[in-house]
Short mmCIF file of C-alpha atoms and ligand atoms in Angstrom, two decimals:
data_model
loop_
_atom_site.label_atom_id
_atom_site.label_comp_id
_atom_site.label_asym_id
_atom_site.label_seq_id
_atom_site.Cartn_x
_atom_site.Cartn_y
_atom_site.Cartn_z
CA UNK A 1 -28.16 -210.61 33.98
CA UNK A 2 -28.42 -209.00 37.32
CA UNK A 3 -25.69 -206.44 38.32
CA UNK A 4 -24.53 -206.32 42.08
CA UNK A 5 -22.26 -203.21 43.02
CA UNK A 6 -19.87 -203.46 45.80
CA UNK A 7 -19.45 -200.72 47.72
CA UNK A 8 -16.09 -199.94 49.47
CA UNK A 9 -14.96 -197.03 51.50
CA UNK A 10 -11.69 -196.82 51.59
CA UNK A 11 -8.97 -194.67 53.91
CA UNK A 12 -5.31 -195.30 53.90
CA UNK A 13 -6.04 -198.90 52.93
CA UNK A 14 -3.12 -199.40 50.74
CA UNK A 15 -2.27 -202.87 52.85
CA UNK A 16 -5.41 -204.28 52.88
CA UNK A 17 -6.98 -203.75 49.32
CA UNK A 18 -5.29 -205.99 47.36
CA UNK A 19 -6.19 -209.07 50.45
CA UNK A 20 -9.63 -207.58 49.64
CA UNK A 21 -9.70 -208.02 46.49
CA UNK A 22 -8.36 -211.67 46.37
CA UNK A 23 -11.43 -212.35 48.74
CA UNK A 24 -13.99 -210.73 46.75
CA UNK A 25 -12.88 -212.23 43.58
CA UNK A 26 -13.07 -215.58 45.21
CA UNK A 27 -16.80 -214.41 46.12
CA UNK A 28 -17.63 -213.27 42.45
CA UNK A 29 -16.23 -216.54 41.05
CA UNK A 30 -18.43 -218.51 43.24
CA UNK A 31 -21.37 -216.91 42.81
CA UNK A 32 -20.87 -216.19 38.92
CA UNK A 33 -21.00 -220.33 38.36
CA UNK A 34 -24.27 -220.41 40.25
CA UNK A 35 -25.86 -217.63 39.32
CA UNK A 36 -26.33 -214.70 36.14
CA UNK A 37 -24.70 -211.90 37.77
CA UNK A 38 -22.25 -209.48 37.24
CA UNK A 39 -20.28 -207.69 40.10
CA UNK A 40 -18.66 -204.23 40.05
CA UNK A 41 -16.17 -203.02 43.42
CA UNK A 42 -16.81 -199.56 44.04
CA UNK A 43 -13.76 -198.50 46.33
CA UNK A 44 -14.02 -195.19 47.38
CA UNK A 45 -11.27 -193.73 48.09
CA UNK A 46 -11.82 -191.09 50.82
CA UNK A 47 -8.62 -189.02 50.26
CA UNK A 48 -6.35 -191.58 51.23
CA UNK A 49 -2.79 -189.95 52.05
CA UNK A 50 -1.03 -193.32 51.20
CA UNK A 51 -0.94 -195.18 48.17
CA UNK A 52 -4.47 -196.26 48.07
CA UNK A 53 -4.91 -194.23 44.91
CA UNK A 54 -1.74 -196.06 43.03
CA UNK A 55 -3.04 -199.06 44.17
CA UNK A 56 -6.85 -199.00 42.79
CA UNK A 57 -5.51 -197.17 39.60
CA UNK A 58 -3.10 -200.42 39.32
CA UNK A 59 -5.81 -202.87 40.34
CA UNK A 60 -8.66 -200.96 38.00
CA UNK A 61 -6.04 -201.25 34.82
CA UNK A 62 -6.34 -204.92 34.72
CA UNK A 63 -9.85 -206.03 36.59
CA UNK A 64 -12.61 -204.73 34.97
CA UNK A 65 -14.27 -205.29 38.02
CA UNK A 66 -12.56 -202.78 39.63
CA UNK A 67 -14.04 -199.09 39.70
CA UNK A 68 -13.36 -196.37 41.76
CA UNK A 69 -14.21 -192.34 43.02
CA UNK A 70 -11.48 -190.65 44.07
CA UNK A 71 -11.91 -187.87 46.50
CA UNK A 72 -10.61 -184.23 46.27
CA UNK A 73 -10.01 -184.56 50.34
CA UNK A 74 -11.15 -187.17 53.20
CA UNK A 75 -14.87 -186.82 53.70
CA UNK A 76 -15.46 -189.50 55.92
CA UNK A 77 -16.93 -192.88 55.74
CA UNK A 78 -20.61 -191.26 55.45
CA UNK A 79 -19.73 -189.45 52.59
CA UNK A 80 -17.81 -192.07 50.88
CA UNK A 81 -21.02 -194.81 51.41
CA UNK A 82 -22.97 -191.70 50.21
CA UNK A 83 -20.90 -191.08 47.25
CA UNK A 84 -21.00 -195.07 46.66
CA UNK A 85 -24.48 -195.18 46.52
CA UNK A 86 -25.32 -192.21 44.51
CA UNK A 87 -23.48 -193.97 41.69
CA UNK A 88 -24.81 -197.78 42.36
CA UNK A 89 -27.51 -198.08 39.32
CA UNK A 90 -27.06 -202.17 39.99
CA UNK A 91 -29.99 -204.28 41.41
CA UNK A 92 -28.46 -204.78 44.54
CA UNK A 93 -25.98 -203.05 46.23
CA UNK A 94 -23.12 -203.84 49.11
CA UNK A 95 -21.71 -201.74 51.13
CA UNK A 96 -18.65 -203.56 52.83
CA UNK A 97 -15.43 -202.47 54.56
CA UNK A 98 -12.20 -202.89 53.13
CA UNK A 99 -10.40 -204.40 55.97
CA UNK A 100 -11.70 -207.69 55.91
CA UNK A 101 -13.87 -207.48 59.22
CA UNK A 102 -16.53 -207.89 56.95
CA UNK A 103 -16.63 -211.27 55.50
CA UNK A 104 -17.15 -211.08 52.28
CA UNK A 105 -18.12 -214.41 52.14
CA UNK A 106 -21.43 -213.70 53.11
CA UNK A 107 -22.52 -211.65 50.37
CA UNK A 108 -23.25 -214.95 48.60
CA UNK A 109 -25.63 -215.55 51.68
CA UNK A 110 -27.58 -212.31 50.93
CA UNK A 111 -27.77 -213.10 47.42
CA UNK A 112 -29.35 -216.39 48.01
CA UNK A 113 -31.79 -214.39 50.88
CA UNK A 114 -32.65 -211.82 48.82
CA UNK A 115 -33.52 -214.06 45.83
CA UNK A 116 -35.80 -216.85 47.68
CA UNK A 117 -37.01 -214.91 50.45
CA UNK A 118 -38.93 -212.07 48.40
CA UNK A 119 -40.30 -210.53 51.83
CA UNK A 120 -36.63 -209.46 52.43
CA UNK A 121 -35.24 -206.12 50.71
CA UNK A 122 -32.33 -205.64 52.82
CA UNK A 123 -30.13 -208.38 54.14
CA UNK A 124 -27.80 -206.89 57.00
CA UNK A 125 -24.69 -208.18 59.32
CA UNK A 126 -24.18 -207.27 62.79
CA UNK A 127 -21.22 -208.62 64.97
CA UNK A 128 -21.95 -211.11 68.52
CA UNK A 129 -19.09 -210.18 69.80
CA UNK A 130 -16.86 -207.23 70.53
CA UNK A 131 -13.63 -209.68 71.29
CA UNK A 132 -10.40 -207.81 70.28
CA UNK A 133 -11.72 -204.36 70.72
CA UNK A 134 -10.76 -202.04 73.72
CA UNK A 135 -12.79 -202.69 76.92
CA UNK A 136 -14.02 -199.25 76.91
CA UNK A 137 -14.69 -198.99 73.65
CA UNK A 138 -17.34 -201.92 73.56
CA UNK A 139 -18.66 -200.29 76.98
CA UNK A 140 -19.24 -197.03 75.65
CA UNK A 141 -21.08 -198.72 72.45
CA UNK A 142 -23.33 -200.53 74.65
CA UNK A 143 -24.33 -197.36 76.27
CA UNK A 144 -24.89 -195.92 73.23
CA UNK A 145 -27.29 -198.61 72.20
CA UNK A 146 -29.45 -198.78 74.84
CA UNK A 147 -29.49 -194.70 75.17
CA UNK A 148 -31.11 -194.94 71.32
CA UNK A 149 -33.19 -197.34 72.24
CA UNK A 150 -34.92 -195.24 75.23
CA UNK A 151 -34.66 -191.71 73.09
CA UNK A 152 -35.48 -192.54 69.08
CA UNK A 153 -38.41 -194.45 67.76
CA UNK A 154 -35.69 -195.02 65.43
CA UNK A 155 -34.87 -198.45 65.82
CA UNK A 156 -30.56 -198.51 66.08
CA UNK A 157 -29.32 -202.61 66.23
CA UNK A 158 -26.54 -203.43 68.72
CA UNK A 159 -23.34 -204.41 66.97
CA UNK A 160 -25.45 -203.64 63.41
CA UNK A 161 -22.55 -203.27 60.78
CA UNK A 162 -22.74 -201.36 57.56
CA UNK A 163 -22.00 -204.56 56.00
CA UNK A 164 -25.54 -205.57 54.23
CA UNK A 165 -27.02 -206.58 50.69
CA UNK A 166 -30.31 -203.53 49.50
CA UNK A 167 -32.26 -204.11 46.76
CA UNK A 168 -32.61 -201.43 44.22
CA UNK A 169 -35.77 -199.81 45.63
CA UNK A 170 -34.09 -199.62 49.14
CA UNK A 171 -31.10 -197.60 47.81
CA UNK A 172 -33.37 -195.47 45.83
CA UNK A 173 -35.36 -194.48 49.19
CA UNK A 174 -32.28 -193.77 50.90
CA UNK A 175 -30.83 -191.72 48.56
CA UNK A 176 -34.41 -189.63 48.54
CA UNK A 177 -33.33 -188.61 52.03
CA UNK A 178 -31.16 -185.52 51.30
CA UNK A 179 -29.81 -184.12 54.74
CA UNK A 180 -25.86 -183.53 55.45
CA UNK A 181 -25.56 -184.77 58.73
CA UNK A 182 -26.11 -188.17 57.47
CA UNK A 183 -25.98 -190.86 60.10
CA UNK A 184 -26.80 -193.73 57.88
CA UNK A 185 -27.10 -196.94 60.99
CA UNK A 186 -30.34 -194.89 61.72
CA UNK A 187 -31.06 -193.47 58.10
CA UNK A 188 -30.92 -197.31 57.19
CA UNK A 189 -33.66 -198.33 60.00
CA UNK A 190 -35.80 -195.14 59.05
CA UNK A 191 -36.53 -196.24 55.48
CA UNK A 192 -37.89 -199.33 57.01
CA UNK A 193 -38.20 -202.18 54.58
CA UNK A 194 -37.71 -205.76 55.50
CA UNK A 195 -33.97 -206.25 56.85
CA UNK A 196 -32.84 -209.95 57.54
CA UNK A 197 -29.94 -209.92 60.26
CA UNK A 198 -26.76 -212.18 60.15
CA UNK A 199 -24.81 -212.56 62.42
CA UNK A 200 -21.48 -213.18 62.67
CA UNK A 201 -18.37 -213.35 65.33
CA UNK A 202 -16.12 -210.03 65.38
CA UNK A 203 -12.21 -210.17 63.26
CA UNK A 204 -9.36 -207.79 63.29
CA UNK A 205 -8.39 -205.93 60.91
CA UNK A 206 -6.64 -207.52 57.90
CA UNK A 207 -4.02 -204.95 58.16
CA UNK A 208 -3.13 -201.29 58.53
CA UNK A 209 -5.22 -199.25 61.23
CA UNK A 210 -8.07 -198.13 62.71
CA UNK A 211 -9.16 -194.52 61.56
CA UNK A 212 -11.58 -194.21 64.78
CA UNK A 213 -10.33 -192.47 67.62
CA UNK A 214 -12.48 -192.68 71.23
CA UNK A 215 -13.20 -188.77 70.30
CA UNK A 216 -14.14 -189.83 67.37
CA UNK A 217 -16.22 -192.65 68.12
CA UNK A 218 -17.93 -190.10 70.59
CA UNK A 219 -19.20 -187.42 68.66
CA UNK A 220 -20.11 -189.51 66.10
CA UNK A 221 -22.40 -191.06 68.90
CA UNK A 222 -23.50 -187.36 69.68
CA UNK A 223 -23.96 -186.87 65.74
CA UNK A 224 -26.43 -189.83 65.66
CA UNK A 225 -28.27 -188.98 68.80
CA UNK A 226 -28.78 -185.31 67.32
CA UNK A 227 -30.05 -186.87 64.21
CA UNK A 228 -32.18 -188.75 65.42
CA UNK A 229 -33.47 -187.37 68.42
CA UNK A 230 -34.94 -184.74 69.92
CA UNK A 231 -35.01 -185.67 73.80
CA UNK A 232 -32.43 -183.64 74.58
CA UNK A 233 -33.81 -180.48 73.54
CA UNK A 234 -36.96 -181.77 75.77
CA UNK A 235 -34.71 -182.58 78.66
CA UNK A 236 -33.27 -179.40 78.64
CA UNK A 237 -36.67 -178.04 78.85
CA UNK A 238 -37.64 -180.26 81.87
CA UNK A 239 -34.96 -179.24 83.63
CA UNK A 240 -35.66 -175.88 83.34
CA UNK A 241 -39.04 -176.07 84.64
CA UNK A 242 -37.78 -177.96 87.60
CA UNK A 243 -35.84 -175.28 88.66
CA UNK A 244 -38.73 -172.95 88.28
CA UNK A 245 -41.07 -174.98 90.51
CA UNK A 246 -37.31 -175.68 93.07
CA UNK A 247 -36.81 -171.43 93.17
CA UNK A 248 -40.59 -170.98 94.04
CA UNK A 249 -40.62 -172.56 96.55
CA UNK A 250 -37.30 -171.57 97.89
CA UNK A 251 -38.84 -168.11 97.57
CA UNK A 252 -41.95 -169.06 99.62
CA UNK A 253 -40.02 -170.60 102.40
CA UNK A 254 -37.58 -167.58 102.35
CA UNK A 255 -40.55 -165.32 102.73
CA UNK A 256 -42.17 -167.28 105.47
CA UNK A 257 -38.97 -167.69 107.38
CA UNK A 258 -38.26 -163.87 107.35
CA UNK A 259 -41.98 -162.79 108.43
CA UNK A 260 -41.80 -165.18 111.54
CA UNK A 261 -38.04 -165.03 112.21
CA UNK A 262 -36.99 -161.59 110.61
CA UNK A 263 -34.72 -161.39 107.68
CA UNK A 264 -30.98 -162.20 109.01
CA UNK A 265 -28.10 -161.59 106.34
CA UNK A 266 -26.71 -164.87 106.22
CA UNK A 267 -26.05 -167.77 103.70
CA UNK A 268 -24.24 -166.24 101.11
CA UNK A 269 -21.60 -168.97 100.65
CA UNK A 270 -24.32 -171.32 99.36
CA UNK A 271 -26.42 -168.69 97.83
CA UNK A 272 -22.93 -168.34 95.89
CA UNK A 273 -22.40 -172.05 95.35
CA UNK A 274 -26.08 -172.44 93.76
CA UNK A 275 -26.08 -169.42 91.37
CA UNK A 276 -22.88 -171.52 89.78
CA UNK A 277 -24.84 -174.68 89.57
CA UNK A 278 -27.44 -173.05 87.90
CA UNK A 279 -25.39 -171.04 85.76
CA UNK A 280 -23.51 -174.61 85.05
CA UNK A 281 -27.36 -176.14 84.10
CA UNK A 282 -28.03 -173.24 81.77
CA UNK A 283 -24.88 -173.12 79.96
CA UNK A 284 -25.26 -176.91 79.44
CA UNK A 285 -28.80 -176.82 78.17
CA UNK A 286 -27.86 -173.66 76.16
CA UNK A 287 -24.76 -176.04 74.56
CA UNK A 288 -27.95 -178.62 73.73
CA UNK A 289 -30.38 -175.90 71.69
CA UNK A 290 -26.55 -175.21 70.21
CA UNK A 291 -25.88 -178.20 69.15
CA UNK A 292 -29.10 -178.72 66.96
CA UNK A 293 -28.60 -175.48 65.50
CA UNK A 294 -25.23 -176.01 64.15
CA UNK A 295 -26.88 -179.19 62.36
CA UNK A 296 -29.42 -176.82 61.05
CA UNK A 297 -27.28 -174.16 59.85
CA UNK A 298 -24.86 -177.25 58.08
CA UNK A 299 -27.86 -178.33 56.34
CA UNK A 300 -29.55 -174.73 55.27
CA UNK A 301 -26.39 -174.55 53.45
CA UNK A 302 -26.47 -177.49 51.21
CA UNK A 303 -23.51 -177.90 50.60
CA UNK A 304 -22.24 -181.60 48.39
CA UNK A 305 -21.62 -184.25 50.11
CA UNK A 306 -18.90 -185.45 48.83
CA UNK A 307 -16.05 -183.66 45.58
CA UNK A 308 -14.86 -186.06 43.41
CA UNK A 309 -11.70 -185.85 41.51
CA UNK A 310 -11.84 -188.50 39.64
CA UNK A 311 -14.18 -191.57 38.81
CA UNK A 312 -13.28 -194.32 37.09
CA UNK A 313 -16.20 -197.02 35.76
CA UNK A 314 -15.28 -200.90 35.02
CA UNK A 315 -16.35 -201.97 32.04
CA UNK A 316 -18.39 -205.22 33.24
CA UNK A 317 -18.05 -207.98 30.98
CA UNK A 318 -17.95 -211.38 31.42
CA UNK A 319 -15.47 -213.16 33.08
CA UNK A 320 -14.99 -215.50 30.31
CA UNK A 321 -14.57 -213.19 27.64
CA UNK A 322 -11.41 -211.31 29.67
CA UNK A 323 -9.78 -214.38 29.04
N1 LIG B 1 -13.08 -195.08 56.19
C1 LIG B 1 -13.34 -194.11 55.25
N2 LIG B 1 -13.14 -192.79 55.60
C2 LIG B 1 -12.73 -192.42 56.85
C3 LIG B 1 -12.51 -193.44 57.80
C4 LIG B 1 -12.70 -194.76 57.45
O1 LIG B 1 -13.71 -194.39 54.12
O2 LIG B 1 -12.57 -191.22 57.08
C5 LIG B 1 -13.29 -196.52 55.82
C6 LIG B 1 -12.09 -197.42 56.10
O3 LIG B 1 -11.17 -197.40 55.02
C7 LIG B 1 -12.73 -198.78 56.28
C8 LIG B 1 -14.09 -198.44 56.88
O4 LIG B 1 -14.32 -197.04 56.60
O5 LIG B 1 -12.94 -199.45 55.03
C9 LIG B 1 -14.12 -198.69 58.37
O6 LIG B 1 -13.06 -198.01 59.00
P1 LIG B 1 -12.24 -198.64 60.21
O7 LIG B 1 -11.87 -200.05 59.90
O8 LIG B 1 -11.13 -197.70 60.52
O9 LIG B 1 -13.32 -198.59 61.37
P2 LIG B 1 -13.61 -199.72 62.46
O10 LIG B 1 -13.77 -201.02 61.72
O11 LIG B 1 -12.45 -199.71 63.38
O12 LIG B 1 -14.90 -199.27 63.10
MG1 LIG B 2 -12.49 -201.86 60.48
#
């Protein structure tokens, strides 16, 4: 019997975990007529301050299903994927939202993938459309994208979800990558394997809220270009030496100027207004070489990823003997 764990990260979901659950059961039921598997929902509650934990403890009492980590304080979704994953010993492994913008549906789909196609390890969702989601929002995202694309070898998809089906030995790799500042839509390209996309058209939310503010959303973008990227650190360079060759030959023509027309005191408005620009340059590419080293000094001190307080495990039997 193969085990698949469902991974879901879970923030002040109290509304929309029990219309998960319905879903997901109707998934496992399905796929448990068709095929010798067992399923496990990890929720992960990420220090929910609403009654997230009442409701999985509630939920986990009568589905055997049902498992859960519970936080010691809100991690973020990184950590709580992280956290899923580091306790996912099944064959294949989901990671899935709890709102309900990721069908659930299709986890069948990657089953059946993942099973005929052996070429595949990873089967993975991304989202055609942004309908529903703030103008700017969807602009900014698409600038994101295509700013990866130039930067990273690091291939980042457009509209790529979390949502996706790994096989055993894909988890395992990922988890062998140990840095903090985990960014895992580019830690998932870098382990490579074979990833089969589906795609599928963009929902609301079931309920409750987005957690994702626009600052958010932005240095999270900044977090993922840091991680995996180095251009800026090489712009920041290039613009330095620009400057260099710009002030030579500024000098040059200065010096000419005042050996053929004398050396008149004069200028110092805009001698004032470019020493601000280029303090403005340096204090920007200073920011950059900043930046990077925060990451590094995060990461030299190791701390865990994630605290839990508590973890509950389901005890995974058969649906048929619950009954
Ligand atoms: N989430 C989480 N920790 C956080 C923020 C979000 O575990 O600090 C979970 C949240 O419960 C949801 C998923 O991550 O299951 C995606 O969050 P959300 O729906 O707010 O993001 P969006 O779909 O708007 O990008
Ligand atoms: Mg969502």
């Amino acid at each position: 019997m193969e085990k698949i764990t469902v991974i879901v990260p879970c923030y002040n979901e109290e509304e929309t975990i029990p219309l998960f659950i319905t879903e997901i059961e109707k998934v496992y039921d399905s796929m448990h007529e068709k095929y010798d598997i067992d399923m496990e929902y990890l929720f992960v509650n990420d220090g929910s301050k609403d009654r997230t934990a009442e409701v999985l403890e509630e939920y986990a009492a009568k589905n055997p299903r049902v498992s859960y980590i519970r936080f010691s304080r809100n991690f973020g979704k990184e950590a709580a994927m992280y956290a899923g994953l580091d306790n996912s010993d099944a064959d294949y492994t989901v990671i899935i939202d709890a709102d309900l913008q990721d069908p659930p549906e299709l986890i069948e789909e990657m089953y059946r993938i993942l099973k005929t196609e052996p070429e595949y390890d990873c089967v993975a969702s991304r989202r055609y459309t942004r309908t529903g989601e703030p103008p700017i929002r969807s602009w900014f995202a698409k600038r994101f994208y295509s700013l990866m694309a130039k930067i990273s070898k690091t291939e980042i998809v457009d509209g790529a979800r979390d949502f996706r089906m790994m096989s055993r030995q894909m988890v395992d790799a990922i988890m062998s990558l140990s840095e903090c500042n985990r960014f895992s839509k580019g830690i998932f390209s870098w382990v490579g394997f074979e990833t089969k996309w589906l795609a599928f058209e963009n929902r609301e939310r079931a309920g409750g809220q987005t957690k994702w503010s626009f600052w958010g959303l932005l240095i999270y973008a900044i977090d993922g270009v840091v991680a995996f990227s180095t251009a800026p650190l090489a712009v920041s360079s290039i613009i330095g030496i620009i400057f260099c060759i710009l002030s030579f030959i500024g000098v040059c023509f200065i010096f000419i100027r005042a050996l053929i027309f004398g050396d008149k005191v004069e200028g110092w408005p805009s001698l004032a207004c470019i020493m601000c620009f280029i303090a403005g340059i340096q204090l920007f590419c200073n920011g950059i070489s900043g930046i990077y080293l925060s990451k590094t000094y995060t990461e030299a001190k190791r701390r865990p990823q994630y605290i839990a307080k508590k973890i509950h495990r389901g005890t995974l039997k058969d649906k048929k003997d619950e009954e």
